[in-house]
XYZ file of C-alpha atoms in Angstrom:
523
model
C -14.629 -64.434 -39.313
C -17.877 -62.472 -39.059
C -18.430 -63.630 -35.466
C -15.036 -62.169 -34.502
C -15.798 -58.786 -36.088
C -19.301 -58.439 -34.581
C -18.289 -57.538 -30.964
C -15.777 -55.028 -32.279
C -18.498 -53.345 -34.361
C -20.824 -53.196 -31.366
C -18.052 -51.604 -29.301
C -17.518 -48.941 -31.937
C -21.225 -48.117 -32.063
C -21.625 -48.104 -28.285
C -18.627 -45.900 -27.518
C -20.130 -42.594 -28.795
C -23.400 -43.374 -27.021
C -21.621 -43.922 -23.712
C -19.709 -40.652 -24.165
C -22.915 -38.775 -25.021
C -24.672 -40.152 -21.935
C -21.713 -39.140 -19.752
C -21.700 -35.658 -21.290
C -25.437 -35.216 -20.668
C -24.967 -36.351 -17.074
C -22.336 -33.657 -16.591
C -24.685 -31.032 -18.035
C -27.306 -32.096 -15.484
C -24.834 -31.804 -12.615
C -23.775 -28.300 -13.664
C -27.382 -27.207 -14.124
C -28.281 -28.354 -10.599
C -25.393 -26.520 -8.932
C -26.310 -23.451 -6.848
C -22.785 -22.543 -5.706
C -20.255 -20.893 -8.016
C -17.195 -22.448 -6.351
C -18.665 -25.925 -6.519
C -19.694 -25.389 -10.129
C -16.129 -24.427 -11.076
C -14.773 -27.620 -9.486
C -17.475 -29.697 -11.166
C -16.498 -28.255 -14.555
C -12.809 -29.181 -14.281
C -13.721 -32.610 -12.892
C -16.043 -33.182 -15.841
C -13.411 -32.009 -18.351
C -10.801 -34.367 -16.887
C -13.186 -37.318 -16.732
C -14.623 -36.937 -20.240
C -11.187 -36.515 -21.851
C -9.444 -39.100 -19.637
C -6.818 -36.436 -18.880
C -5.059 -36.200 -15.513
C -5.193 -32.384 -15.529
C -7.945 -29.841 -16.099
C -7.770 -26.123 -15.274
C -10.295 -23.275 -15.332
C -9.101 -19.675 -15.769
C -11.531 -16.750 -15.523
C -11.125 -13.097 -16.470
C -12.058 -10.474 -13.882
C -14.639 -7.749 -14.509
C -12.026 -5.313 -15.790
C -10.721 -7.940 -18.236
C -7.159 -7.236 -17.053
C -6.416 -10.286 -14.899
C -6.718 -13.984 -15.582
C -7.245 -16.060 -12.440
C -6.722 -19.788 -11.953
C -10.035 -20.552 -10.234
C -10.219 -24.357 -10.290
C -7.824 -27.223 -10.985
C -8.278 -31.013 -11.135
C -5.176 -33.204 -10.938
C -4.982 -37.014 -10.932
C -8.594 -37.530 -9.901
C -8.799 -34.921 -7.131
C -9.160 -31.148 -6.750
C -5.797 -29.405 -6.570
C -5.434 -26.996 -3.652
C -2.856 -24.740 -5.287
C -2.364 -21.145 -4.170
C -4.573 -18.902 -6.288
C -2.624 -16.783 -8.721
C -3.474 -14.109 -11.237
C -1.759 -13.222 -14.475
C -1.412 -9.623 -15.718
C -3.127 -8.518 -18.902
C -0.117 -9.092 -21.158
C 0.386 -12.656 -19.777
C 4.165 -12.401 -20.166
C 5.788 -15.858 -20.366
C 2.315 -17.360 -20.865
C 2.339 -17.342 -24.669
C 0.054 -20.351 -25.050
C -2.662 -18.820 -22.887
C -2.094 -15.464 -24.545
C -2.577 -16.942 -28.000
C -5.838 -18.640 -27.053
C -7.250 -15.434 -25.538
C -5.905 -13.078 -28.164
C -7.026 -15.130 -31.164
C -10.199 -16.325 -29.404
C -9.490 -19.739 -30.904
C -8.992 -23.316 -29.729
C -5.333 -24.161 -29.114
C -4.120 -27.762 -29.443
C -0.500 -28.828 -28.908
C 0.133 -32.584 -29.151
C 3.903 -32.464 -28.650
C 4.957 -30.006 -25.984
C 8.589 -28.995 -26.164
C 9.761 -27.127 -23.080
C 12.453 -25.422 -25.117
C 9.812 -23.930 -27.416
C 6.843 -23.381 -25.101
C 6.927 -21.874 -21.630
C 4.343 -23.656 -19.449
C 4.708 -22.270 -15.912
C 0.926 -22.523 -15.525
C 1.098 -26.352 -15.541
C 1.769 -28.037 -12.173
C 5.123 -29.747 -11.651
C 4.876 -33.562 -11.519
C 7.230 -36.532 -11.843
C 6.452 -36.811 -15.542
C 6.457 -33.832 -17.890
C 3.359 -32.744 -19.769
C 3.344 -33.683 -23.450
C 0.029 -32.472 -24.894
C -2.688 -29.944 -24.065
C -5.933 -28.483 -25.320
C -6.990 -24.933 -24.410
C -10.476 -23.571 -25.140
C -11.800 -19.986 -24.904
C -15.059 -19.793 -22.923
C -17.930 -17.363 -23.506
C -20.896 -16.202 -21.453
C -24.492 -15.904 -22.593
C -23.728 -12.617 -24.412
C -20.796 -14.317 -26.181
C -18.249 -12.225 -24.282
C -14.910 -13.909 -23.706
C -14.839 -14.918 -20.046
C -11.975 -17.349 -19.540
C -10.174 -20.517 -20.575
C -10.664 -24.253 -20.019
C -7.478 -26.327 -20.310
C -6.812 -30.070 -20.266
C -3.375 -31.703 -20.430
C -1.930 -35.186 -20.823
C 1.450 -36.628 -19.878
C 1.502 -38.720 -23.054
C 1.566 -37.448 -26.631
C -2.075 -37.642 -27.639
C -4.487 -35.922 -29.991
C -6.939 -34.084 -27.748
C -8.711 -31.887 -30.291
C -11.476 -34.511 -30.671
C -12.792 -33.272 -27.302
C -12.821 -29.601 -28.307
C -16.470 -29.297 -29.414
C -18.024 -31.141 -26.478
C -15.850 -29.432 -23.856
C -16.502 -26.024 -25.407
C -20.252 -26.585 -25.158
C -19.887 -27.752 -21.570
C -17.620 -24.814 -20.676
C -19.888 -22.192 -22.266
C -22.866 -23.704 -20.444
C -20.953 -23.465 -17.159
C -20.072 -19.826 -17.911
C -23.749 -19.083 -18.386
C -24.565 -20.767 -15.072
C -21.820 -18.778 -13.321
C -23.291 -15.614 -14.792
C -26.702 -16.463 -13.354
C -25.245 -17.323 -9.941
C -23.284 -14.080 -9.940
C -26.515 -12.114 -10.056
C -27.684 -13.941 -6.952
C -24.392 -13.783 -5.099
C -22.427 -10.716 -4.024
C -19.133 -12.599 -4.541
C -18.133 -12.512 -8.235
C -17.208 -15.950 -9.604
C -14.388 -14.585 -11.757
C -11.846 -14.081 -8.977
C -10.961 -15.236 -5.450
C -13.514 -14.396 -2.786
C -11.028 -12.097 -1.046
C -10.891 -9.796 -4.069
C -13.640 -7.228 -4.414
C -13.874 -6.798 -8.161
C -16.498 -4.092 -7.845
C -13.726 -1.703 -6.833
C -10.994 -2.885 -9.184
C -12.012 -0.543 -11.974
C -12.387 2.331 -9.498
C -8.950 1.750 -7.978
C -7.211 1.085 -11.239
C -9.060 3.379 -13.601
C -7.008 2.043 -16.527
C -4.558 4.908 -16.029
C -7.328 7.515 -16.277
C -7.768 10.085 -13.509
C -11.269 10.399 -12.098
C -13.911 8.384 -10.283
C -17.056 10.364 -11.063
C -20.089 8.324 -12.207
C -19.579 9.316 -15.840
C -15.933 8.205 -15.721
C -16.837 4.937 -14.005
C -19.098 4.274 -16.976
C -16.113 4.860 -19.290
C -14.090 2.387 -17.190
C -16.821 -0.237 -17.567
C -16.957 0.235 -21.338
C -13.179 -0.089 -21.621
C -13.294 -3.383 -19.706
C -15.676 -4.856 -22.286
C -13.308 -4.482 -25.252
C -9.868 -5.249 -23.788
C -9.904 -8.850 -25.047
C -12.353 -8.454 -27.900
C -10.991 -7.497 -31.341
C -13.863 -5.167 -32.269
C -13.154 -1.685 -33.604
C -13.722 1.097 -31.096
C -14.974 4.610 -31.773
C -14.057 7.183 -29.121
C -16.232 10.297 -29.234
C -16.070 13.482 -27.228
C -15.335 17.182 -27.301
C -11.877 18.537 -28.064
C -9.528 18.203 -25.105
C -11.462 15.517 -23.193
C -8.695 12.906 -23.460
C -9.853 10.640 -26.285
C -6.317 9.452 -27.015
C -5.866 8.511 -23.345
C -8.924 6.263 -23.608
C -7.513 4.682 -26.765
C -4.194 4.095 -25.007
C -6.012 2.524 -22.070
C -7.717 0.013 -24.374
C -4.307 -0.844 -25.820
C -2.172 -0.753 -22.652
C -4.488 -2.971 -20.592
C -5.371 -5.387 -23.383
C -3.563 -8.293 -24.988
C -1.811 -6.072 -27.537
C -0.017 -4.021 -24.899
C 3.380 -5.543 -25.749
C 2.931 -4.508 -29.401
C 3.126 -0.989 -30.934
C 0.584 1.752 -30.320
C 0.733 4.309 -33.141
C -1.384 7.464 -33.346
C -2.097 9.534 -36.453
C -4.140 12.725 -36.658
C -6.159 12.468 -39.869
C -6.658 16.237 -40.120
C -2.952 17.073 -39.924
C -1.960 15.952 -43.439
C -3.323 16.410 -46.988
C -4.897 13.366 -48.638
C -1.919 12.208 -50.740
C 0.544 12.488 -47.866
C -1.832 10.862 -45.389
C -2.343 7.910 -47.750
C 1.392 7.332 -48.097
C 1.819 7.615 -44.310
C -0.858 5.019 -43.642
C -0.196 2.522 -46.444
C 3.473 3.094 -47.231
C 4.939 3.043 -50.725
C 7.460 1.254 -52.901
C 10.443 2.763 -54.635
C 9.414 4.748 -57.696
C 5.760 5.084 -56.679
C 6.003 8.845 -57.161
C 8.609 11.550 -57.605
C 10.875 11.502 -54.587
C 10.116 7.875 -53.609
C 13.746 6.738 -53.707
C 13.244 3.697 -51.479
C 10.537 1.478 -50.043
C 8.821 2.807 -46.945
C 6.415 0.905 -44.697
C 3.227 2.652 -43.641
C 1.671 3.053 -40.241
C -0.559 0.003 -40.732
C 2.529 -2.179 -41.144
C 4.361 -0.382 -38.344
C 1.430 -1.135 -36.018
C 1.118 -4.769 -37.129
C 0.102 -6.867 -34.122
C -0.746 -3.735 -32.168
C -3.095 -0.758 -32.342
C -3.462 2.112 -34.805
C -5.256 5.136 -33.370
C -6.839 7.326 -36.067
C -7.603 10.638 -34.389
C -10.096 13.072 -35.924
C -11.160 10.503 -38.491
C -14.137 12.699 -39.317
C -11.679 14.980 -41.149
C -10.266 12.155 -43.283
C -10.693 12.851 -47.027
C -13.667 11.034 -48.499
C -11.636 9.197 -51.156
C -9.266 7.711 -48.578
C -12.111 6.374 -46.453
C -12.831 3.575 -48.954
C -9.258 2.281 -48.656
C -9.476 2.309 -44.866
C -12.716 0.336 -45.115
C -10.998 -2.404 -47.116
C -8.293 -2.810 -44.480
C -10.990 -3.144 -41.821
C -13.032 -5.658 -43.809
C -10.338 -7.784 -45.436
C -7.363 -7.224 -43.130
C -5.106 -6.526 -46.115
C -3.542 -3.502 -47.786
C -1.527 -2.538 -50.854
C 1.278 0.041 -50.569
C 1.323 2.892 -53.075
C 2.933 1.859 -56.353
C 2.723 -1.863 -55.574
C 0.588 -4.477 -57.323
C 0.657 -6.873 -54.366
C -1.495 -6.950 -51.269
C -0.489 -8.406 -47.937
C -2.221 -9.173 -44.653
C -1.945 -7.029 -41.526
C -3.237 -7.647 -38.022
C -4.056 -4.226 -36.634
C -6.709 -3.095 -34.206
C -8.242 0.201 -35.264
C -9.389 2.710 -32.669
C -10.847 5.865 -34.167
C -11.806 9.163 -32.569
C -13.563 12.344 -33.586
C -15.007 15.439 -31.968
C -17.525 15.619 -34.831
C -20.884 13.892 -34.790
C -20.138 11.299 -37.473
C -23.815 10.498 -37.907
C -24.370 14.118 -38.956
C -21.419 13.936 -41.358
C -22.924 10.787 -42.889
C -26.242 12.574 -43.425
C -24.388 15.422 -45.109
C -22.534 13.020 -47.390
C -19.158 13.931 -45.886
C -18.440 10.547 -44.304
C -19.023 7.071 -45.722
C -21.956 5.312 -44.117
C -20.404 1.841 -44.470
C -17.210 3.033 -42.752
C -19.282 4.662 -40.024
C -21.003 1.370 -39.205
C -17.736 -0.579 -39.481
C -15.917 1.708 -37.060
C -18.814 2.231 -34.691
C -19.181 -1.361 -33.438
C -18.398 -0.194 -29.917
C -18.669 3.555 -29.187
C -17.157 5.096 -26.046
C -18.263 8.632 -25.196
C -15.716 10.623 -23.183
C -17.602 13.147 -21.008
C -16.685 16.852 -20.990
C -14.900 18.109 -17.897
C -17.869 20.231 -16.775
C -19.890 16.999 -16.219
C -17.246 15.271 -14.100
C -17.838 17.021 -10.769
C -15.139 16.244 -8.227
C -12.790 14.966 -10.921
C -11.808 18.578 -11.572
C -10.066 18.775 -8.197
C -8.402 15.379 -8.664
C -7.070 16.433 -12.047
C -6.006 19.848 -10.770
C -3.930 18.448 -7.911
C -2.344 15.783 -10.145
C -1.455 18.298 -12.856
C 0.033 20.711 -10.316
C 2.220 17.939 -8.867
C 3.459 16.986 -12.325
C 4.109 20.609 -13.288
C 6.033 21.270 -10.066
C 8.282 18.300 -10.759
C 8.855 19.534 -14.302
C 9.674 23.047 -13.057
C 11.861 21.570 -10.292
C 10.121 23.533 -7.573
C 8.563 22.638 -4.242
C 4.968 21.330 -4.450
C 2.328 24.037 -4.157
C -0.637 23.771 -1.820
C -4.115 24.548 -3.073
C -6.308 27.026 -1.271
C -9.955 26.053 -0.982
C -10.881 29.278 -2.755
C -8.745 28.316 -5.766
C -10.310 24.861 -6.000
C -13.791 26.344 -5.718
C -12.841 28.896 -8.356
C -11.958 26.108 -10.775
C -14.995 23.992 -9.846
C -17.302 26.838 -10.895
C -15.765 27.230 -14.343
C -17.235 25.456 -17.375
C -13.942 24.622 -19.190
C -14.793 24.860 -22.890
C -11.327 23.430 -23.625
C -11.873 20.570 -21.145
C -8.890 18.749 -19.594
C -6.412 20.301 -22.020
C -7.484 23.783 -20.923
C -7.284 22.857 -17.234
C -3.719 21.615 -17.663
C -2.704 24.827 -19.388
C -4.334 27.007 -16.721
C -2.468 25.198 -13.960
C 0.883 25.472 -15.740
C 0.375 29.224 -16.090
C -0.804 29.610 -12.477
C 2.328 27.945 -11.150
C 4.468 30.422 -13.066
C 2.482 33.295 -11.575
C 2.595 31.886 -8.037
C 5.551 33.328 -6.098
C 4.747 31.472 -2.856
C 3.675 27.907 -2.253
C -0.105 28.387 -2.167
C -2.257 28.623 -5.298
C -4.935 31.323 -4.991
C -7.841 32.332 -7.244
C -5.936 35.347 -8.563
C -3.390 33.007 -10.159
C -6.080 31.743 -12.555
C -7.205 34.139 -15.247
C -10.652 32.662 -15.804
C -13.195 34.591 -17.862
C -15.577 36.633 -15.719
C -18.449 36.238 -18.137
C -21.157 33.763 -17.117
C -21.172 30.339 -18.672
C -23.245 30.116 -21.874
C -26.763 28.779 -21.456
C -26.202 26.008 -24.006
C -23.190 24.639 -22.089
C -24.495 24.894 -18.519
C -28.048 24.288 -17.398
C -29.999 26.263 -14.798
C -29.924 23.240 -12.502
C -26.117 23.105 -12.677
C -25.895 26.798 -11.813
C -28.232 26.425 -8.851
C -26.298 23.409 -7.571
C -23.058 25.391 -7.748
C -24.612 28.262 -5.775
C -25.934 25.798 -3.191
C -22.557 24.056 -2.949
C -20.737 27.341 -2.314
C -23.291 28.285 0.344
C -22.901 24.972 2.178
C -19.112 25.148 2.012
C -19.051 28.672 3.456
C -21.363 27.659 6.300
C -19.347 24.507 7.094
C -16.098 26.483 7.136
C -17.642 29.022 9.442
C -18.612 26.208 11.831
C -15.261 24.353 11.493
C -16.966 21.460 9.724
C -19.537 20.884 12.484
C -22.554 19.569 10.603
C -25.051 20.014 13.434
C -24.137 23.686 13.863
C -24.167 24.270 10.115
C -27.593 22.634 9.752
C -28.944 24.776 12.610
C -27.638 27.970 11.030
C -29.127 27.056 7.660
C -32.455 26.062 9.232
C -32.237 22.505 7.919
C -32.632 19.106 9.565
C -29.215 17.513 9.945
C -30.323 14.563 7.777
C -31.235 16.929 4.938
C -27.852 18.647 5.195
C -26.055 15.290 5.011
C -28.085 14.323 1.969
C -27.281 17.598 0.195
C -23.589 17.288 1.085
C -23.461 13.791 -0.374
C -25.282 14.877 -3.517
C -22.950 17.858 -3.988
C -19.793 15.845 -3.231
C -18.869 17.720 -0.023
C -16.801 15.840 2.558
C -16.838 17.493 6.000
C -13.866 15.457 7.248
C -11.733 16.656 4.347
C -12.929 20.189 5.016
C -11.812 20.060 8.676
C -8.462 18.596 7.653
C -7.893 21.381 5.136
C -8.833 24.008 7.701
C -6.322 22.641 10.221
C -3.594 22.433 7.586
C -4.355 25.955 6.439
C -4.206 27.247 10.023
C -0.797 25.606 10.558
C 0.672 27.362 7.530
C -0.430 30.835 8.580
């Protein structure tokens, strides 16, 4: 009897060793790869071989974290040349992939039912797919970067491969990250897509492509698929709620509610009942149960605007929701779980409020995991003109009037103003100007801007000098119909110096000539 059991025991002991040797061999192959495309194919081949699965897929998120791309696929022992496809950020009809990304957890389904699970991402074959394992992948900074999926046509338990494939996938993500620094083609999308311009073109619904706004775009991309709390800071009127909406609308929670509450608009007792809800009889006038905003936003995002004005006593209750993910309505003795992403905003310096004892330090650190600073309008350069033209178009549609053309003088008039009320003030000024404009051309006299100089503490000497220089160059270029050589000669500058100053001051001669011709045609 013992002689019959001995080979079986040896087989059991040898099997893990063989698997470990095969896994190490795959690590060596990935480490030696110097091409991102080849590395992606090697990863799916390794995943299929180690798990003995006929299918392995690699999905990668782009730089803006808004598109998931099928980058490599291995089917029945060979690479699958399927047309590359991308999925939008809400991954509609891709609930299994959505769950894995959203929860940042391993997903294992050992009995696929097509009536319960939509699987359009799996290739069509003669036999249907019965089980799959999907793993979130992370780069060296532990940022979520994509998914590794294996599938089997038979009903099998695949979760035994989760740990080893996750290690292999994360290692490959790190290698792709290194290769990306050496290669101009990003590994997270097809070579034909230039991801360096995706954020610029898309802007997450925000208007503006100035350097400071591009930085905001980059920060937004980092938190779309990460559940961390976000603190949006900035002066009044800069568009903090728009940034919060961008994080929600382009992230995985976009199909769920986005609810905003201004914390300075209500007294403490009323604000608490609005946020947490209450049960019947909790206080005089509570004639029925009412859910709070946390419950209303369950699965989605709750935007707490001006959280620096939240009463100190209520801050402790907010902290518990953030830490434990549970709340208790007013008048109830039961707590329940909620899944809500908190995005907070304030025009106050919360660090200063903490030092003054007006804001809880523990809540400050809990909310401030990922701060996003929204720049004031005066620092956004050419964005002022982009915003002005967009707002005028929207206002004309609202007023049901023909679109108004902007004179260069009016645009320059706005560009020289410091906008203490930021974007909100600009929008109001344009709405008023359109009411004052009897023709179809907006002129400086339609904008009642203060004549007093901008305060020293809000505009530096360098900014003032640059504005004077910009106006001088514009006047000279207009005088010479946009001819840069003639303008440089008149100013006594080398043409190369003029081009450098024009680029630095965001002056486009081609646009200037076009505006001059259009202006001449309307006279």
